Short mmCIF file of C-alpha atoms and ligand atoms in Angstrom, two decimals:
data_model
loop_
_atom_site.label_atom_id
_atom_site.label_comp_id
_atom_site.label_asym_id
_atom_site.label_seq_id
_atom_site.Cartn_x
_atom_site.Cartn_y
_atom_site.Cartn_z
CA MET A 1 -65.50 -10.27 98.02
CA VAL A 2 -61.57 -9.27 98.54
CA ILE A 3 -62.10 -10.27 102.28
CA SER A 4 -63.76 -13.34 101.07
CA ASN A 5 -60.21 -13.17 99.19
CA GLU A 6 -57.63 -12.44 101.81
CA ARG A 7 -58.81 -14.89 104.00
CA LEU A 8 -58.76 -17.39 101.31
CA GLN A 9 -55.16 -16.53 100.18
CA ALA A 10 -53.99 -16.30 104.19
CA VAL A 11 -55.30 -19.97 104.42
CA GLN A 12 -52.99 -20.45 101.80
CA ALA A 13 -49.87 -18.83 102.53
CA ASP A 14 -50.51 -21.03 106.07
CA ILE A 15 -49.98 -24.21 103.85
CA LYS A 16 -46.87 -23.13 102.18
CA LYS A 17 -45.66 -22.84 105.56
CA ALA A 18 -46.85 -25.84 107.09
CA VAL A 19 -45.49 -28.22 104.41
CA THR A 20 -41.74 -26.31 104.83
CA LYS A 21 -42.57 -26.95 108.20
CA ARG A 22 -43.03 -31.32 107.34
CA ASP A 23 -41.03 -34.06 108.27
CA THR A 24 -40.40 -35.87 104.82
CA GLU A 25 -41.16 -39.27 106.91
CA HIS A 26 -44.35 -37.61 107.12
CA ILE A 27 -46.10 -37.15 103.77
CA VAL A 28 -47.96 -40.16 102.44
CA ASN A 29 -49.07 -38.88 98.87
CA GLN A 30 -46.07 -39.24 95.82
CA THR A 31 -46.32 -35.24 95.09
CA GLY A 32 -45.80 -33.93 98.44
CA GLU A 33 -49.28 -31.74 98.09
CA VAL A 34 -52.15 -30.90 100.10
CA THR A 35 -54.88 -29.41 98.63
CA LEU A 36 -57.12 -27.33 99.88
CA LEU A 37 -61.09 -27.76 99.54
CA ALA A 38 -62.91 -25.09 101.02
CA VAL A 39 -65.92 -26.24 103.53
CA SER A 40 -68.49 -24.23 101.81
CA LYS A 41 -71.89 -25.59 104.23
CA ALA A 42 -74.55 -22.70 105.00
CA GLN A 43 -72.76 -20.06 102.13
CA THR A 44 -74.40 -19.44 99.36
CA ALA A 45 -73.73 -19.51 95.89
CA GLU A 46 -72.53 -15.76 95.11
CA LYS A 47 -70.09 -16.41 98.53
CA LEU A 48 -68.31 -20.38 96.60
CA ARG A 49 -68.62 -18.01 92.93
CA GLU A 50 -66.15 -15.47 94.73
CA ALA A 51 -63.54 -17.98 96.19
CA TYR A 52 -63.54 -19.43 92.67
CA GLU A 53 -63.24 -16.03 90.36
CA ALA A 54 -59.72 -16.28 93.53
CA GLY A 55 -58.87 -19.36 92.13
CA GLN A 56 -60.18 -21.96 94.21
CA THR A 57 -62.12 -25.01 93.02
CA LYS A 58 -62.09 -27.82 95.17
CA PHE A 59 -65.40 -27.42 97.60
CA GLY A 60 -67.32 -29.55 100.18
CA GLU A 61 -70.91 -29.80 100.98
CA ASN A 62 -72.35 -31.56 104.42
CA TYR A 63 -76.11 -31.32 103.86
CA LEU A 64 -77.19 -33.15 100.05
CA GLN A 65 -80.70 -30.93 98.85
CA GLU A 66 -78.32 -27.95 99.77
CA ALA A 67 -75.42 -28.83 97.62
CA LEU A 68 -77.86 -30.04 94.76
CA ASN A 69 -78.96 -26.64 95.21
CA LYS A 70 -75.70 -25.28 94.67
CA GLN A 71 -74.37 -27.18 92.03
CA ALA A 72 -77.50 -26.36 90.30
CA GLU A 73 -76.72 -22.79 90.68
CA LEU A 74 -72.96 -22.31 89.88
CA ALA A 75 -73.22 -25.25 86.46
CA ASP A 76 -71.68 -22.84 84.48
CA LEU A 77 -68.43 -23.13 86.83
CA ASN A 78 -65.75 -26.07 86.47
CA ILE A 79 -66.17 -26.36 90.30
CA GLU A 80 -64.43 -30.80 91.82
CA TRP A 81 -67.43 -31.25 94.32
CA HIS A 82 -66.74 -33.72 97.28
CA PHE A 83 -69.63 -35.08 99.29
CA ILE A 84 -68.34 -34.29 103.67
CA GLY A 85 -71.13 -35.01 105.58
CA PRO A 86 -72.64 -37.77 107.25
CA ILE A 87 -74.62 -40.27 104.84
CA GLN A 88 -77.85 -42.26 104.85
CA SER A 89 -79.00 -44.97 102.66
CA ASN A 90 -81.87 -42.94 101.05
CA LYS A 91 -79.64 -39.84 99.94
CA THR A 92 -76.75 -42.39 98.29
CA GLN A 93 -78.07 -42.29 95.03
CA LEU A 94 -77.86 -38.51 94.66
CA ILE A 95 -75.13 -38.57 96.24
CA ALA A 96 -73.16 -41.00 93.46
CA GLN A 97 -74.82 -39.31 90.50
CA HIS A 98 -73.53 -35.53 91.76
CA PHE A 99 -70.30 -35.71 93.29
CA THR A 100 -66.63 -36.10 92.32
CA TRP A 101 -66.05 -37.82 95.76
CA VAL A 102 -67.43 -38.49 98.95
CA HIS A 103 -65.62 -37.91 102.38
CA GLY A 104 -67.08 -39.63 105.20
CA VAL A 105 -67.88 -43.25 104.10
CA ASP A 106 -67.73 -45.26 107.29
CA ARG A 107 -70.12 -48.72 106.66
CA LEU A 108 -70.51 -51.32 103.90
CA LYS A 109 -74.04 -50.82 103.03
CA ILE A 110 -73.20 -47.55 102.62
CA ALA A 111 -69.87 -47.98 100.15
CA GLN A 112 -72.31 -50.65 98.10
CA ARG A 113 -75.58 -47.99 97.98
CA LEU A 114 -72.78 -45.42 96.37
CA SER A 115 -70.80 -48.34 93.66
CA ASP A 116 -73.73 -49.46 92.81
CA ALA A 117 -75.89 -46.12 92.36
CA ARG A 118 -72.39 -44.27 90.42
CA PRO A 119 -73.19 -43.60 86.71
CA ALA A 120 -71.40 -45.99 83.90
CA ASP A 121 -70.59 -43.31 82.29
CA LEU A 122 -68.76 -41.45 85.45
CA PRO A 123 -65.60 -42.51 86.42
CA PRO A 124 -65.62 -44.05 89.93
CA LEU A 125 -66.14 -42.42 93.16
CA GLN A 126 -63.19 -41.35 94.91
CA ILE A 127 -63.63 -42.71 98.66
CA CYS A 128 -61.96 -41.75 101.93
CA LEU A 129 -63.47 -44.01 105.18
CA GLN A 130 -64.11 -42.19 108.44
CA VAL A 131 -62.53 -43.24 110.83
CA ASN A 132 -62.66 -42.86 114.65
CA ILE A 133 -59.19 -42.35 116.11
CA SER A 134 -60.32 -40.46 119.60
CA GLY A 135 -63.22 -43.15 120.43
CA GLU A 136 -65.96 -40.57 121.25
CA THR A 137 -68.88 -42.99 120.99
CA SER A 138 -71.32 -40.33 119.48
CA LYS A 139 -68.62 -39.54 116.92
CA SER A 140 -69.25 -41.52 112.56
CA GLY A 141 -66.44 -44.03 111.53
CA VAL A 142 -65.19 -46.98 112.13
CA THR A 143 -62.55 -48.03 115.17
CA PRO A 144 -59.26 -48.55 113.99
CA ASN A 145 -60.08 -52.67 114.60
CA GLU A 146 -63.25 -52.06 112.31
CA LEU A 147 -60.87 -50.91 109.33
CA LEU A 148 -58.96 -52.87 107.84
CA ASP A 149 -61.93 -55.55 106.70
CA LEU A 150 -63.72 -52.29 105.22
CA VAL A 151 -61.08 -51.13 103.24
CA ARG A 152 -60.89 -55.20 101.94
CA THR A 153 -64.82 -54.97 101.02
CA VAL A 154 -64.79 -51.15 99.64
CA CYS A 155 -61.41 -51.81 97.29
CA ALA A 156 -63.23 -54.69 96.22
CA LEU A 157 -66.37 -52.14 94.80
CA PRO A 158 -66.21 -51.87 90.97
CA LYS A 159 -67.48 -48.32 90.81
CA LEU A 160 -65.70 -46.88 93.93
CA THR A 161 -61.79 -46.29 94.13
CA LEU A 162 -60.82 -46.18 97.69
CA ARG A 163 -58.02 -43.63 97.91
CA GLY A 164 -57.36 -43.21 101.81
CA LEU A 165 -59.39 -41.97 105.47
CA MET A 166 -60.83 -39.24 106.71
CA THR A 167 -60.86 -38.10 109.88
CA ILE A 168 -62.61 -35.09 112.65
CA PRO A 169 -61.09 -35.64 116.27
CA GLU A 170 -61.80 -34.56 119.39
CA PRO A 171 -61.74 -30.64 119.01
CA THR A 172 -58.85 -29.83 122.02
CA ASP A 173 -56.51 -27.33 122.20
CA ASP A 174 -53.66 -28.94 123.24
CA GLU A 175 -52.18 -29.75 119.72
CA ALA A 176 -49.65 -32.20 121.68
CA LEU A 177 -52.78 -34.45 121.68
CA GLN A 178 -53.17 -32.99 117.88
CA HIS A 179 -50.46 -33.96 116.89
CA GLN A 180 -50.58 -37.59 118.43
CA GLN A 181 -54.70 -37.95 116.69
CA PHE A 182 -53.28 -36.57 113.33
CA LYS A 183 -50.33 -38.99 113.80
CA GLN A 184 -52.43 -42.19 114.52
CA MET A 185 -54.36 -41.57 111.29
CA ARG A 186 -50.62 -41.63 109.31
CA ASP A 187 -49.90 -44.59 111.04
CA LEU A 188 -52.85 -45.96 110.00
CA LEU A 189 -52.32 -45.63 106.39
CA ASN A 190 -48.68 -46.23 106.08
CA ASP A 191 -50.07 -49.74 108.04
CA LEU A 192 -52.34 -50.35 105.10
CA ASN A 193 -50.28 -49.86 103.02
CA LYS A 194 -47.52 -52.07 104.11
CA GLN A 195 -50.39 -54.66 103.87
CA GLY A 196 -50.84 -54.03 100.28
CA PHE A 197 -52.67 -51.10 99.42
CA ALA A 198 -51.86 -48.26 97.57
CA LEU A 199 -53.44 -45.46 99.34
CA ASN A 200 -52.54 -41.29 99.08
CA THR A 201 -55.13 -39.79 101.00
CA LEU A 202 -54.93 -38.71 103.96
CA SER A 203 -58.29 -36.43 104.91
CA MET A 204 -57.74 -34.17 108.23
CA GLY A 205 -56.94 -31.06 109.77
CA MET A 206 -59.84 -28.14 109.63
CA SER A 207 -59.56 -24.47 110.31
CA SER A 208 -58.93 -24.60 113.72
CA ASP A 209 -55.96 -27.75 113.23
CA TYR A 210 -55.31 -27.79 109.88
CA LYS A 211 -52.05 -26.59 110.47
CA VAL A 212 -50.65 -29.67 112.56
CA ALA A 213 -52.62 -31.73 110.49
CA ILE A 214 -50.59 -31.17 107.61
CA GLU A 215 -47.55 -31.65 109.56
CA GLU A 216 -48.49 -34.70 110.53
CA GLY A 217 -49.34 -35.90 106.90
CA ALA A 218 -52.92 -34.51 105.77
CA THR A 219 -53.06 -34.30 102.35
CA ILE A 220 -56.50 -33.07 101.73
CA ILE A 221 -57.43 -30.21 104.67
CA ARG A 222 -61.41 -29.33 104.45
CA VAL A 223 -61.56 -25.77 106.27
CA GLY A 224 -64.57 -23.99 106.30
CA SER A 225 -64.67 -20.53 108.32
CA ALA A 226 -61.49 -19.20 108.03
CA ILE A 227 -62.14 -19.13 104.63
CA PHE A 228 -65.53 -18.21 104.33
CA GLY A 229 -65.56 -16.20 108.08
CA ALA A 230 -68.11 -17.94 110.42
CA ARG A 231 -70.92 -19.51 109.44
CA PRO A 232 -73.86 -17.98 109.22
CA ALA A 233 -76.66 -19.26 111.50
CA LYS A 234 -78.67 -22.49 110.77
CA VAL A 235 -80.81 -21.55 108.55
CA SER A 236 -80.17 -22.73 105.09
CA LEU A 237 -78.53 -26.12 106.53
CA GLU A 238 -82.46 -27.08 107.34
CA ASP A 239 -82.13 -30.13 104.65
CA SER A 240 -82.50 -32.56 108.04
CA ASN A 241 -82.45 -36.08 108.46
C1 PLP B 1 -67.68 -27.88 109.16
C2 PLP B 1 -66.44 -29.06 108.61
C3 PLP B 1 -65.05 -28.83 108.18
C4 PLP B 1 -65.03 -27.84 108.21
O1 PLP B 1 -65.25 -27.07 109.87
P1 PLP B 1 -64.24 -25.76 109.67
O2 PLP B 1 -64.16 -25.31 111.16
O3 PLP B 1 -64.98 -24.37 109.89
O4 PLP B 1 -63.02 -25.28 109.09
C5 PLP B 1 -64.43 -29.85 107.91
N1 PLP B 1 -64.60 -31.07 108.01
C6 PLP B 1 -66.60 -31.48 108.35
C7 PLP B 1 -67.01 -32.85 108.23
C8 PLP B 1 -67.47 -30.33 108.22
O5 PLP B 1 -68.08 -30.55 108.48
#
């Protein structure tokens, strides 16, 4: 327990440091705040509870069934749940019912289904569109060229609120390349806002690159192993398809 909290505090301290290094022109939201999303895939509900007790309230999950199990176990906590995994259309209903945010929307069909399935008594689902910024063919995400059309159509859906963009860049140790990829995301967001949209979220940066992401303007960083340690073997990821 102590170990998990120490890691969390170390990440929080790193965030503060990166924020002070950040050029003010790189800030894309009004407050300048950076939100730490704890990525808890493959971690037990107990680990999440420990992090929660240390002050962490926002958690990101990738696998629907695993997330629903944890939500049931942790129903006594006031957690804000973010879905950050790939989204199949047969999962959209449960995702729309059980999460506050969805990162990683990259096609209209999924957005439409999420909007249709969002319960009327809940506020709109908060959405980030995933952009494939490094152009790897295997990656999900829209290309920068496809982005504007998707932004327009998603903005028109009644039960979604488009908040901004999300990316998982090609992993690299080359810090200059990390900067460049995150900067491209910021430029995309700023371009959209110049065209009249009001987007305030850049969901980018993971354990290996969140400091660089913050310097380039990330408003939500998604951090797993730096908080929880290495993920246990894939056993609990058996959500499959
Ligand atoms: C697993 C995951 C993360 C966190 O990765 P770490 O390297 O453990 O910080 C962030 N975002 C997404 C979409 C993920 O799947």
